[in-house]
PDB file of C-alpha atoms in Angstrom:
ATOM      1  CA  ALA O  22      15.022  16.350   6.769  1.00  0.00           C
ATOM      2  CA  GLN O  23      13.101  15.053   4.213  1.00  0.00           C
ATOM      3  CA  LYS O  24       9.555  16.193   3.585  1.00  0.00           C
ATOM      4  CA  ILE O  25       7.277  16.219   0.789  1.00  0.00           C
ATOM      5  CA  THR O  26       5.134  19.431   0.326  1.00  0.00           C
ATOM      6  CA  GLN O  27       1.315  20.077  -1.403  1.00  0.00           C
ATOM      7  CA  THR O  28       0.133  23.377  -0.929  1.00  0.00           C
ATOM      8  CA  GLN O  29      -3.323  23.315  -3.118  1.00  0.00           C
ATOM      9  CA  PRO O  30      -5.633  20.963  -0.295  1.00  0.00           C
ATOM     10  CA  GLY O  31      -8.451  20.941  -2.845  1.00  0.00           C
ATOM     11  CA  MET O  32      -8.516  21.333  -7.294  1.00  0.00           C
ATOM     12  CA  PHE O  33     -11.062  22.159  -9.093  1.00  0.00           C
ATOM     13  CA  VAL O  34     -11.519  21.144 -12.739  1.00  0.00           C
ATOM     14  CA  GLN O  35     -14.091  20.539 -16.218  1.00  0.00           C
ATOM     15  CA  GLU O  36     -13.723  17.853 -18.283  1.00  0.00           C
ATOM     16  CA  LYS O  37     -11.223  17.414 -20.384  1.00  0.00           C
ATOM     17  CA  GLU O  38      -9.183  20.251 -19.031  1.00  0.00           C
ATOM     18  CA  ALA O  39      -5.533  19.450 -17.897  1.00  0.00           C
ATOM     19  CA  VAL O  40      -4.281  20.474 -14.336  1.00  0.00           C
ATOM     20  CA  THR O  41      -1.842  20.587 -12.326  1.00  0.00           C
ATOM     21  CA  LEU O  42      -1.142  19.320  -8.752  1.00  0.00           C
ATOM     22  CA  ASP O  43       1.666  21.059  -6.727  1.00  0.00           C
ATOM     23  CA  CYS O  44       4.697  19.191  -5.124  1.00  0.00           C
ATOM     24  CA  THR O  45       7.279  20.815  -3.616  1.00  0.00           C
ATOM     25  CA  TYR O  46      10.342  18.482  -1.705  1.00  0.00           C
ATOM     26  CA  ASP O  47      12.671  19.005   0.508  1.00  0.00           C
ATOM     27  CA  THR O  48      15.971  16.670   1.887  1.00  0.00           C
ATOM     28  CA  SER O  49      19.710  16.812   1.116  1.00  0.00           C
ATOM     29  CA  ASP O  50      20.206  13.779  -0.537  1.00  0.00           C
ATOM     30  CA  PRO O  51      21.336  13.818  -4.052  1.00  0.00           C
ATOM     31  CA  SER O  52      19.909   9.957  -5.376  1.00  0.00           C
ATOM     32  CA  TYR O  53      16.294  10.039  -4.207  1.00  0.00           C
ATOM     33  CA  GLY O  54      12.992   8.926  -6.217  1.00  0.00           C
ATOM     34  CA  LEU O  55       9.688  10.592  -6.796  1.00  0.00           C
ATOM     35  CA  PHE O  56       6.797   9.925  -6.690  1.00  0.00           C
ATOM     36  CA  TRP O  57       2.624   9.623  -7.121  1.00  0.00           C
ATOM     37  CA  TYR O  58      -0.622   8.502  -6.394  1.00  0.00           C
ATOM     38  CA  LYS O  59      -3.656   8.765  -7.171  1.00  0.00           C
ATOM     39  CA  GLN O  60      -7.009   7.870  -4.117  1.00  0.00           C
ATOM     40  CA  PRO O  61      -9.934   7.214  -4.569  1.00  0.00           C
ATOM     41  CA  SER O  62     -12.935   7.122  -2.365  1.00  0.00           C
ATOM     42  CA  SER O  63     -12.153   3.051  -1.954  1.00  0.00           C
ATOM     43  CA  GLY O  64      -9.249   3.930  -0.200  1.00  0.00           C
ATOM     44  CA  GLU O  65      -6.361   2.226  -2.705  1.00  0.00           C
ATOM     45  CA  MET O  66      -3.120   4.462  -3.518  1.00  0.00           C
ATOM     46  CA  ILE O  67      -2.951   3.451  -7.326  1.00  0.00           C
ATOM     47  CA  PHE O  68       0.388   4.207  -8.298  1.00  0.00           C
ATOM     48  CA  LEU O  69       0.548   6.790 -11.329  1.00  0.00           C
ATOM     49  CA  ILE O  70       4.629   8.144 -11.786  1.00  0.00           C
ATOM     50  CA  TYR O  71       8.056   8.032 -11.208  1.00  0.00           C
ATOM     51  CA  GLN O  72      10.412  10.279 -11.207  1.00  0.00           C
ATOM     52  CA  GLY O  73      14.752   9.812 -10.537  1.00  0.00           C
ATOM     53  CA  SER O  74      16.099  12.643 -10.046  1.00  0.00           C
ATOM     54  CA  TYR O  75      18.349  12.164 -11.760  1.00  0.00           C
ATOM     55  CA  ASP O  76      15.998  11.140 -14.946  1.00  0.00           C
ATOM     56  CA  GLN O  77      17.233  14.766 -17.930  1.00  0.00           C
ATOM     57  CA  GLN O  78      14.087  13.860 -19.420  1.00  0.00           C
ATOM     58  CA  ASN O  79      10.658  14.515 -17.611  1.00  0.00           C
ATOM     59  CA  ALA O  80       8.164  12.106 -17.097  1.00  0.00           C
ATOM     60  CA  THR O  81       5.556  10.743 -19.169  1.00  0.00           C
ATOM     61  CA  GLU O  82       2.851   8.125 -18.728  1.00  0.00           C
ATOM     62  CA  GLY O  83      -0.050   8.408 -20.410  1.00  0.00           C
ATOM     63  CA  ARG O  84      -1.925  11.751 -19.590  1.00  0.00           C
ATOM     64  CA  TYR O  85       0.084  12.012 -16.176  1.00  0.00           C
ATOM     65  CA  SER O  86       2.835  13.905 -16.891  1.00  0.00           C
ATOM     66  CA  LEU O  87       6.020  15.131 -14.139  1.00  0.00           C
ATOM     67  CA  ASN O  88       7.725  18.775 -14.425  1.00  0.00           C
ATOM     68  CA  PHE O  89       9.928  18.185 -12.570  1.00  0.00           C
ATOM     69  CA  GLN O  90      12.193  21.462 -11.699  1.00  0.00           C
ATOM     70  CA  LYS O  91      15.088  19.444  -9.214  1.00  0.00           C
ATOM     71  CA  ALA O  92      16.833  23.923  -9.286  1.00  0.00           C
ATOM     72  CA  ARG O  93      13.659  24.199  -7.165  1.00  0.00           C
ATOM     73  CA  LYS O  94      12.951  20.839  -5.351  1.00  0.00           C
ATOM     74  CA  SER O  95       9.555  20.572  -6.696  1.00  0.00           C
ATOM     75  CA  ALA O  96       7.747  18.083  -8.756  1.00  0.00           C
ATOM     76  CA  ASN O  97       4.209  18.478  -9.765  1.00  0.00           C
ATOM     77  CA  LEU O  98       1.943  16.554 -11.307  1.00  0.00           C
ATOM     78  CA  VAL O  99      -0.142  17.562 -15.062  1.00  0.00           C
ATOM     79  CA  ILE O 100      -2.812  16.099 -15.965  1.00  0.00           C
ATOM     80  CA  SER O 101      -3.942  16.139 -19.248  1.00  0.00           C
ATOM     81  CA  ALA O 102      -7.769  16.058 -20.815  1.00  0.00           C
ATOM     82  CA  SER O 103      -9.290  15.391 -16.865  1.00  0.00           C
ATOM     83  CA  GLN O 104     -11.848  12.955 -16.964  1.00  0.00           C
ATOM     84  CA  LEU O 105     -14.821  12.143 -14.199  1.00  0.00           C
ATOM     85  CA  GLY O 106     -12.669   8.878 -12.959  1.00  0.00           C
ATOM     86  CA  ASP O 107     -10.020  11.296 -12.149  1.00  0.00           C
ATOM     87  CA  SER O 108     -11.007  12.729  -9.615  1.00  0.00           C
ATOM     88  CA  ALA O 109      -9.933  11.494  -5.610  1.00  0.00           C
ATOM     89  CA  MET O 110      -7.310  12.545  -3.725  1.00  0.00           C
ATOM     90  CA  TYR O 111      -3.379  12.698  -4.862  1.00  0.00           C
ATOM     91  CA  PHE O 112      -0.311  12.032  -3.022  1.00  0.00           C
ATOM     92  CA  CYS O 113       3.512  13.132  -3.800  1.00  0.00           C
ATOM     93  CA  ALA O 114       5.494  11.323  -2.166  1.00  0.00           C
ATOM     94  CA  MET O 115      10.034  10.673  -2.477  1.00  0.00           C
ATOM     95  CA  ARG O 116      12.064   8.145  -0.651  1.00  0.00           C
ATOM     96  CA  LEU O 117      15.800   7.795  -0.911  1.00  0.00           C
ATOM     97  CA  ARG O 118      17.835   6.219  -3.858  1.00  0.00           C
ATOM     98  CA  ASN O 119      20.845   4.612  -1.527  1.00  0.00           C
ATOM     99  CA  GLN O 120      19.315   3.962   1.659  1.00  0.00           C
ATOM    100  CA  ALA O 121      17.401   0.645   2.108  1.00  0.00           C
ATOM    101  CA  GLY O 122      14.999   0.371   3.901  1.00  0.00           C
ATOM    102  CA  THR O 123      13.088   3.358   4.115  1.00  0.00           C
ATOM    103  CA  ALA O 124       9.939   3.341   3.036  1.00  0.00           C
ATOM    104  CA  LEU O 125       8.225   5.777   1.543  1.00  0.00           C
ATOM    105  CA  ILE O 126       7.048  10.253   2.671  1.00  0.00           C
ATOM    106  CA  PHE O 127       4.344  11.636   1.166  1.00  0.00           C
ATOM    107  CA  GLY O 128       2.596  14.805   1.571  1.00  0.00           C
ATOM    108  CA  LYS O 129      -0.826  15.479   2.736  1.00  0.00           C
ATOM    109  CA  GLY O 130      -2.619  15.182  -0.188  1.00  0.00           C
ATOM    110  CA  THR O 131      -4.870  16.922  -2.973  1.00  0.00           C
ATOM    111  CA  THR O 132      -8.213  15.806  -3.732  1.00  0.00           C
ATOM    112  CA  LEU O 133      -8.645  17.142  -7.774  1.00  0.00           C
ATOM    113  CA  SER O 134     -12.913  17.292  -8.389  1.00  0.00           C
ATOM    114  CA  VAL O 135     -13.337  16.989 -11.927  1.00  0.00           C
ATOM    115  CA  SER O 136     -16.638  18.574 -13.347  1.00  0.00           C
ATOM    116  CA  SER O 137     -18.597  17.865 -16.527  1.00  0.00           C
TER     117      SER O 137
ATOM    118  CA  GLU H   7      -6.365 -12.701  -6.939  1.00  0.00           C
ATOM    119  CA  THR H   8      -4.250 -10.409  -8.250  1.00  0.00           C
ATOM    120  CA  GLY H   9      -2.156  -7.410  -6.608  1.00  0.00           C
ATOM    121  CA  VAL H  10      -2.171  -6.876  -2.762  1.00  0.00           C
ATOM    122  CA  THR H  11      -5.265  -7.750  -0.479  1.00  0.00           C
ATOM    123  CA  GLN H  12      -6.684  -6.872   2.564  1.00  0.00           C
ATOM    124  CA  THR H  13      -8.691  -8.116   4.375  1.00  0.00           C
ATOM    125  CA  PRO H  14     -11.421  -7.473   6.420  1.00  0.00           C
ATOM    126  CA  ARG H  15     -12.160  -4.649   4.343  1.00  0.00           C
ATOM    127  CA  HIS H  16     -14.039  -2.832   7.501  1.00  0.00           C
ATOM    128  CA  LEU H  17     -12.583  -3.135  12.093  1.00  0.00           C
ATOM    129  CA  VAL H  18     -14.596  -1.640  15.232  1.00  0.00           C
ATOM    130  CA  MET H  19     -13.624  -2.914  17.533  1.00  0.00           C
ATOM    131  CA  GLY H  20     -14.046  -2.105  21.647  1.00  0.00           C
ATOM    132  CA  MET H  21     -10.965  -1.271  23.873  1.00  0.00           C
ATOM    133  CA  THR H  22     -10.039  -4.042  24.812  1.00  0.00           C
ATOM    134  CA  ASN H  23     -10.677  -6.398  21.865  1.00  0.00           C
ATOM    135  CA  LYS H  24      -8.221  -8.586  20.176  1.00  0.00           C
ATOM    136  CA  LYS H  25      -8.315  -8.411  16.902  1.00  0.00           C
ATOM    137  CA  SER H  26      -6.187  -9.068  13.242  1.00  0.00           C
ATOM    138  CA  LEU H  27      -5.420  -7.109   9.766  1.00  0.00           C
ATOM    139  CA  LYS H  28      -4.241  -9.217   7.452  1.00  0.00           C
ATOM    140  CA  CYS H  29      -2.915  -8.514   3.971  1.00  0.00           C
ATOM    141  CA  GLU H  30      -1.300 -10.692   0.888  1.00  0.00           C
ATOM    142  CA  GLN H  31       0.571  -9.898  -1.992  1.00  0.00           C
ATOM    143  CA  HIS H  32       0.467 -12.048  -5.329  1.00  0.00           C
ATOM    144  CA  LEU H  33       3.866 -10.072  -7.443  1.00  0.00           C
ATOM    145  CA  GLY H  34       6.142 -11.638  -5.649  1.00  0.00           C
ATOM    146  CA  HIS H  35       7.274  -8.780  -4.075  1.00  0.00           C
ATOM    147  CA  ASN H  36      10.960  -8.733  -1.215  1.00  0.00           C
ATOM    148  CA  ALA H  37       9.587  -5.580   1.108  1.00  0.00           C
ATOM    149  CA  MET H  38       5.941  -4.824   2.274  1.00  0.00           C
ATOM    150  CA  TYR H  39       4.827  -2.770   4.980  1.00  0.00           C
ATOM    151  CA  TRP H  40       1.912  -1.058   6.738  1.00  0.00           C
ATOM    152  CA  TYR H  41       0.669   2.469   6.490  1.00  0.00           C
ATOM    153  CA  LYS H  42      -1.839   3.840   8.754  1.00  0.00           C
ATOM    154  CA  GLN H  43      -3.800   6.956   7.859  1.00  0.00           C
ATOM    155  CA  SER H  44      -5.601   9.465   9.130  1.00  0.00           C
ATOM    156  CA  ALA H  45      -7.827  11.845   8.616  1.00  0.00           C
ATOM    157  CA  LYS H  46      -6.180  15.411   7.397  1.00  0.00           C
ATOM    158  CA  LYS H  47      -2.542  13.626   7.641  1.00  0.00           C
ATOM    159  CA  PRO H  48      -0.301  12.466   5.413  1.00  0.00           C
ATOM    160  CA  LEU H  49       0.634   8.598   5.429  1.00  0.00           C
ATOM    161  CA  GLU H  50       2.386   7.908   8.235  1.00  0.00           C
ATOM    162  CA  LEU H  51       4.981   4.791   8.037  1.00  0.00           C
ATOM    163  CA  MET H  52       4.435   2.306  10.714  1.00  0.00           C
ATOM    164  CA  PHE H  53       6.111  -1.419   9.559  1.00  0.00           C
ATOM    165  CA  VAL H  54       9.312  -2.419   7.131  1.00  0.00           C
ATOM    166  CA  TYR H  55       9.324  -6.398   5.948  1.00  0.00           C
ATOM    167  CA  ASN H  56      11.480  -6.992   3.745  1.00  0.00           C
ATOM    168  CA  PHE H  57      13.009 -10.477   2.728  1.00  0.00           C
ATOM    169  CA  LYS H  58      10.923 -11.147   6.187  1.00  0.00           C
ATOM    170  CA  GLU H  59      12.708  -9.936   8.454  1.00  0.00           C
ATOM    171  CA  GLN H  60      11.461  -5.926  10.040  1.00  0.00           C
ATOM    172  CA  THR H  61      13.934  -3.625   8.846  1.00  0.00           C
ATOM    173  CA  GLU H  62      12.505  -0.534  10.418  1.00  0.00           C
ATOM    174  CA  ASN H  63       9.955   0.450  12.773  1.00  0.00           C
ATOM    175  CA  ASN H  64       8.864   4.178  12.904  1.00  0.00           C
ATOM    176  CA  SER H  65       8.231   4.088  16.506  1.00  0.00           C
ATOM    177  CA  VAL H  66       5.066   2.845  16.640  1.00  0.00           C
ATOM    178  CA  PRO H  67       2.999   1.890  19.771  1.00  0.00           C
ATOM    179  CA  SER H  68       3.414  -2.400  21.190  1.00  0.00           C
ATOM    180  CA  ARG H  69      -0.702  -1.914  21.115  1.00  0.00           C
ATOM    181  CA  PHE H  70       0.223  -2.909  17.297  1.00  0.00           C
ATOM    182  CA  SER H  71       2.233  -6.483  16.207  1.00  0.00           C
ATOM    183  CA  PRO H  72       3.354  -6.527  13.270  1.00  0.00           C
ATOM    184  CA  GLU H  73       3.686  -9.926  11.522  1.00  0.00           C
ATOM    185  CA  CYS H  74       6.062 -11.409   8.754  1.00  0.00           C
ATOM    186  CA  PRO H  75       5.018 -15.321   8.052  1.00  0.00           C
ATOM    187  CA  ASN H  76       6.386 -14.870   4.530  1.00  0.00           C
ATOM    188  CA  SER H  77       7.436 -12.655   1.979  1.00  0.00           C
ATOM    189  CA  SER H  78       3.148 -12.455   0.894  1.00  0.00           C
ATOM    190  CA  HIS H  79       1.614 -12.430   4.098  1.00  0.00           C
ATOM    191  CA  LEU H  80       1.718  -9.277   7.044  1.00  0.00           C
ATOM    192  CA  PHE H  81      -0.800  -9.277   9.743  1.00  0.00           C
ATOM    193  CA  LEU H  82      -0.709  -5.848  11.506  1.00  0.00           C
ATOM    194  CA  HIS H  83      -1.996  -7.487  15.473  1.00  0.00           C
ATOM    195  CA  LEU H  84      -4.065  -5.277  17.434  1.00  0.00           C
ATOM    196  CA  HIS H  85      -4.572  -5.378  20.546  1.00  0.00           C
ATOM    197  CA  THR H  86      -6.635  -2.548  23.816  1.00  0.00           C
ATOM    198  CA  LEU H  87      -6.241  -0.022  21.125  1.00  0.00           C
ATOM    199  CA  GLN H  88      -7.491   3.759  21.399  1.00  0.00           C
ATOM    200  CA  PRO H  89      -9.866   5.768  20.292  1.00  0.00           C
ATOM    201  CA  GLU H  90      -7.166   8.127  18.014  1.00  0.00           C
ATOM    202  CA  ASP H  91      -6.073   4.581  16.520  1.00  0.00           C
ATOM    203  CA  SER H  92      -9.176   4.978  14.183  1.00  0.00           C
ATOM    204  CA  ALA H  93      -7.937   5.343  10.637  1.00  0.00           C
ATOM    205  CA  LEU H  94      -7.365   3.544   7.259  1.00  0.00           C
ATOM    206  CA  TYR H  95      -5.001   0.971   7.848  1.00  0.00           C
ATOM    207  CA  LEU H  96      -2.931   0.680   4.304  1.00  0.00           C
ATOM    208  CA  CYS H  97      -0.758  -2.441   3.856  1.00  0.00           C
ATOM    209  CA  ALA H  98       1.784  -2.189   0.628  1.00  0.00           C
ATOM    210  CA  SER H  99       4.409  -4.495  -1.131  1.00  0.00           C
ATOM    211  CA  SER H 100       7.621  -3.833  -3.270  1.00  0.00           C
ATOM    212  CA  GLN H 101      10.084  -5.705  -5.073  1.00  0.00           C
ATOM    213  CA  GLY H 102      12.536  -4.171  -3.390  1.00  0.00           C
ATOM    214  CA  THR H 103      13.380  -1.392  -0.322  1.00  0.00           C
ATOM    215  CA  SER H 104      15.186   1.016  -2.033  1.00  0.00           C
ATOM    216  CA  GLY H 105      15.410   3.204  -5.412  1.00  0.00           C
ATOM    217  CA  GLY H 106      12.939   3.191  -7.585  1.00  0.00           C
ATOM    218  CA  TYR H 107      10.745   0.871  -7.025  1.00  0.00           C
ATOM    219  CA  GLU H 108       7.265   2.078  -7.046  1.00  0.00           C
ATOM    220  CA  GLN H 109       5.263   0.514  -4.204  1.00  0.00           C
ATOM    221  CA  PHE H 110       1.508  -1.327  -5.373  1.00  0.00           C
ATOM    222  CA  PHE H 111      -0.986  -0.619  -1.921  1.00  0.00           C
ATOM    223  CA  GLY H 112      -4.131  -2.903  -1.196  1.00  0.00           C
ATOM    224  CA  PRO H 113      -7.168  -1.367  -0.227  1.00  0.00           C
ATOM    225  CA  GLY H 114      -6.546  -0.629   3.034  1.00  0.00           C
ATOM    226  CA  THR H 115      -8.195  -1.824   6.034  1.00  0.00           C
ATOM    227  CA  ARG H 116     -10.841   0.608   7.574  1.00  0.00           C
ATOM    228  CA  LEU H 117     -10.676   0.780  10.939  1.00  0.00           C
ATOM    229  CA  THR H 118     -12.613   2.255  13.976  1.00  0.00           C
ATOM    230  CA  VAL H 119     -12.090   2.205  18.003  1.00  0.00           C
ATOM    231  CA  LEU H 120     -15.173   2.257  19.868  1.00  0.00           C
TER     232      LEU H 120
END
């Protein structure tokens, strides 16, 4: 069965520091995609970054990068130079690439708190 | 309006009421989704629609009834709900339902069932 595990319920970091949010996944399908979303207190889920299972390089989007270690089945999100506005809930999610009609499987999320 | 919108943002209803949640996407996407987010639980997929056709029903109780009249609109009709149905209901859309298509989410409807 497919599963996403986020083991850190909460993380605390100071402004301008880097932070890594952990995500491990479980699937026997060789073709899949991994996503990270941010959910501020307003409730909206904001897409951050995507990594395909066959992508050779780690994905990067501005201050966000995904540390993809396929053999370990981990897809950690790295946020560089944290900002106060980064305080939010962060979700890791997975979708099987070749299975049409399926939606995302989400982890339980990690709450990130950035202080000044 | 841009992106994905949801109305109402907040809803309080009794167990005997009938209400509907509305979702509209302005992105030209073909797929739409309903998710339920309860406290301390992962987001749970409820329904998937692709080109107005329901392609997935994740064992959702019949007191939740989805409707997708076109690719831009998605409704969730609610009737005789239970207090444990109180949650944030999120709508999302994507270009397609497979591959690396990211889903764009609306702000959600926070539902409280009394």
